[in-house]
Short mmCIF file of C-alpha atoms in Angstrom, two decimals:
data_model
loop_
_atom_site.label_atom_id
_atom_site.label_comp_id
_atom_site.label_asym_id
_atom_site.label_seq_id
_atom_site.Cartn_x
_atom_site.Cartn_y
_atom_site.Cartn_z
CA MET A 1 96.68 0.36 119.94
CA PRO A 2 94.82 1.39 117.62
CA ASN A 3 97.40 2.26 115.16
CA LEU A 4 100.01 -0.77 116.18
CA GLU A 5 100.87 -2.59 112.94
CA VAL A 6 103.59 -5.48 115.21
CA LEU A 7 102.08 -7.43 117.84
CA LYS A 8 104.67 -10.61 119.52
CA PHE A 9 104.30 -11.75 122.76
CA SER A 10 107.37 -14.05 123.80
CA GLU A 11 106.40 -16.83 126.20
CA CYS A 12 103.13 -14.69 127.11
CA ASP A 13 101.37 -15.22 130.54
CA PHE A 14 97.82 -14.39 129.56
CA PHE A 15 96.80 -14.34 133.60
CA CYS A 16 93.18 -15.60 133.20
CA GLN A 17 94.46 -17.98 129.85
CA GLU A 18 92.21 -16.43 127.97
CA TRP A 19 91.79 -14.43 125.27
CA GLU A 20 89.21 -12.28 123.47
CA PRO A 21 90.15 -8.56 122.07
CA ASN A 22 88.01 -5.90 122.43
CA GLU A 23 86.89 -4.53 118.85
CA GLY A 24 88.63 -2.01 117.62
CA GLU A 25 91.34 -2.51 119.77
CA PHE A 26 93.52 -3.45 116.95
CA LEU A 27 92.31 -1.95 113.86
CA LYS A 28 95.89 -1.53 111.76
CA LEU A 29 97.72 -5.18 113.26
CA LYS A 30 99.53 -6.53 110.14
CA TYR A 31 101.25 -8.99 112.24
CA LEU A 32 100.99 -11.11 115.17
CA LEU A 33 103.45 -13.89 116.57
CA LEU A 34 101.93 -15.78 119.64
CA SER A 35 105.90 -17.40 121.23
CA ASP A 36 104.15 -20.31 123.61
CA PRO A 37 101.09 -18.36 124.36
CA GLU A 38 99.51 -19.99 128.00
CA LEU A 39 96.26 -19.81 126.33
CA LYS A 40 93.33 -21.96 126.60
CA HIS A 41 90.51 -20.43 125.01
CA TRP A 42 90.75 -17.65 122.34
CA ARG A 43 88.39 -15.93 120.61
CA ALA A 44 88.40 -13.49 118.00
CA ASP A 45 87.82 -13.10 114.37
CA ARG A 46 88.04 -10.50 111.85
CA ASN A 47 86.22 -8.08 113.85
CA HIS A 48 89.61 -8.33 116.12
CA PHE A 49 92.27 -7.58 113.83
CA PRO A 50 90.52 -6.67 110.20
CA ARG A 51 94.29 -6.04 108.38
CA LEU A 52 95.97 -9.19 110.42
CA GLU A 53 98.44 -10.17 107.41
CA HIS A 54 100.52 -12.77 109.19
CA LEU A 55 99.88 -14.68 112.12
CA VAL A 56 103.07 -16.69 113.80
CA ILE A 57 102.21 -18.95 116.68
CA SER A 58 105.13 -20.91 118.26
CA ILE A 59 104.32 -24.05 120.49
CA HIS A 60 107.19 -25.65 122.69
CA ASP A 61 106.63 -28.27 124.83
CA ASN A 62 103.58 -28.90 126.55
CA ASN A 63 101.76 -25.65 125.61
CA VAL A 64 98.10 -25.62 126.25
CA LEU A 65 96.88 -24.03 122.94
CA ASN A 66 94.83 -26.22 120.79
CA LYS A 67 93.39 -24.11 118.32
CA ILE A 68 93.48 -20.93 116.31
CA PRO A 69 90.06 -19.26 116.55
CA SER A 70 87.82 -20.50 113.11
CA GLY A 71 87.28 -16.18 112.76
CA PHE A 72 90.82 -16.36 111.19
CA GLY A 73 89.16 -17.91 107.82
CA GLU A 74 87.28 -14.95 107.40
CA ILE A 75 89.77 -12.18 107.31
CA PRO A 76 90.33 -11.20 103.82
CA THR A 77 93.88 -9.39 104.69
CA LEU A 78 95.20 -12.68 105.31
CA GLN A 79 98.34 -13.46 103.72
CA SER A 80 99.68 -16.99 105.65
CA ILE A 81 99.68 -19.23 108.98
CA GLU A 82 102.90 -20.17 109.97
CA LEU A 83 103.14 -22.63 112.87
CA ARG A 84 106.12 -23.96 115.16
CA GLY A 85 105.64 -26.85 116.92
CA GLY A 86 102.46 -27.30 118.51
CA GLY A 87 100.16 -30.91 118.26
CA ASP A 88 97.45 -32.31 115.73
CA SER A 89 94.90 -30.18 117.10
CA ILE A 90 96.30 -26.84 116.79
CA VAL A 91 97.63 -28.07 112.58
CA GLU A 92 94.19 -28.65 112.17
CA SER A 93 92.53 -26.01 113.01
CA ALA A 94 95.00 -23.97 111.13
CA LYS A 95 94.16 -26.79 107.97
CA LYS A 96 90.20 -25.48 108.16
CA ILE A 97 91.40 -21.61 107.90
CA GLU A 98 93.29 -23.08 104.91
CA GLU A 99 90.53 -23.95 103.29
CA GLU A 100 87.92 -21.45 104.44
CA GLN A 101 90.64 -18.75 102.60
CA LEU A 102 90.79 -21.03 99.37
CA SER A 103 87.27 -21.47 99.27
CA LEU A 104 86.92 -17.39 99.77
CA GLY A 105 89.20 -16.80 96.59
CA ASN A 106 92.62 -15.94 98.25
CA ASP A 107 94.89 -17.95 96.51
CA ALA A 108 97.89 -16.23 97.59
CA PHE A 109 97.58 -17.91 101.24
CA LYS A 110 99.54 -19.95 102.48
CA LEU A 111 100.05 -22.00 105.40
CA TYR A 112 103.67 -22.90 106.86
CA ILE A 113 103.42 -26.19 109.60
CA ASN A 114 106.84 -26.90 111.05
CA LYS A 115 107.12 -29.52 114.02
CA PHE A 116 109.87 -30.02 116.24
#
């Protein structure tokens, strides 16, 4: 999947509730959507998604994902994170990534939070 640019997981069930992509697996990915991911642990950074521009996470009901990996703060191409739903902890992790992006000079970065 090194040429994949858009990836959308809808109501996805990660069987082990843990996801750490392989380095080199998503070299050209620009858009990642996770809709109701059944993840407890997600490990990723700029080495996993070096060209990611947009991250969208949509959470309904009692989803277990409670944070975005802090390594997303170091992705130089990241333009936006959009949260649809989710608890306070995932919002807090998104705000920390926003702070990191702004501290690195990415003034164009946008964080969108839509609580249901």
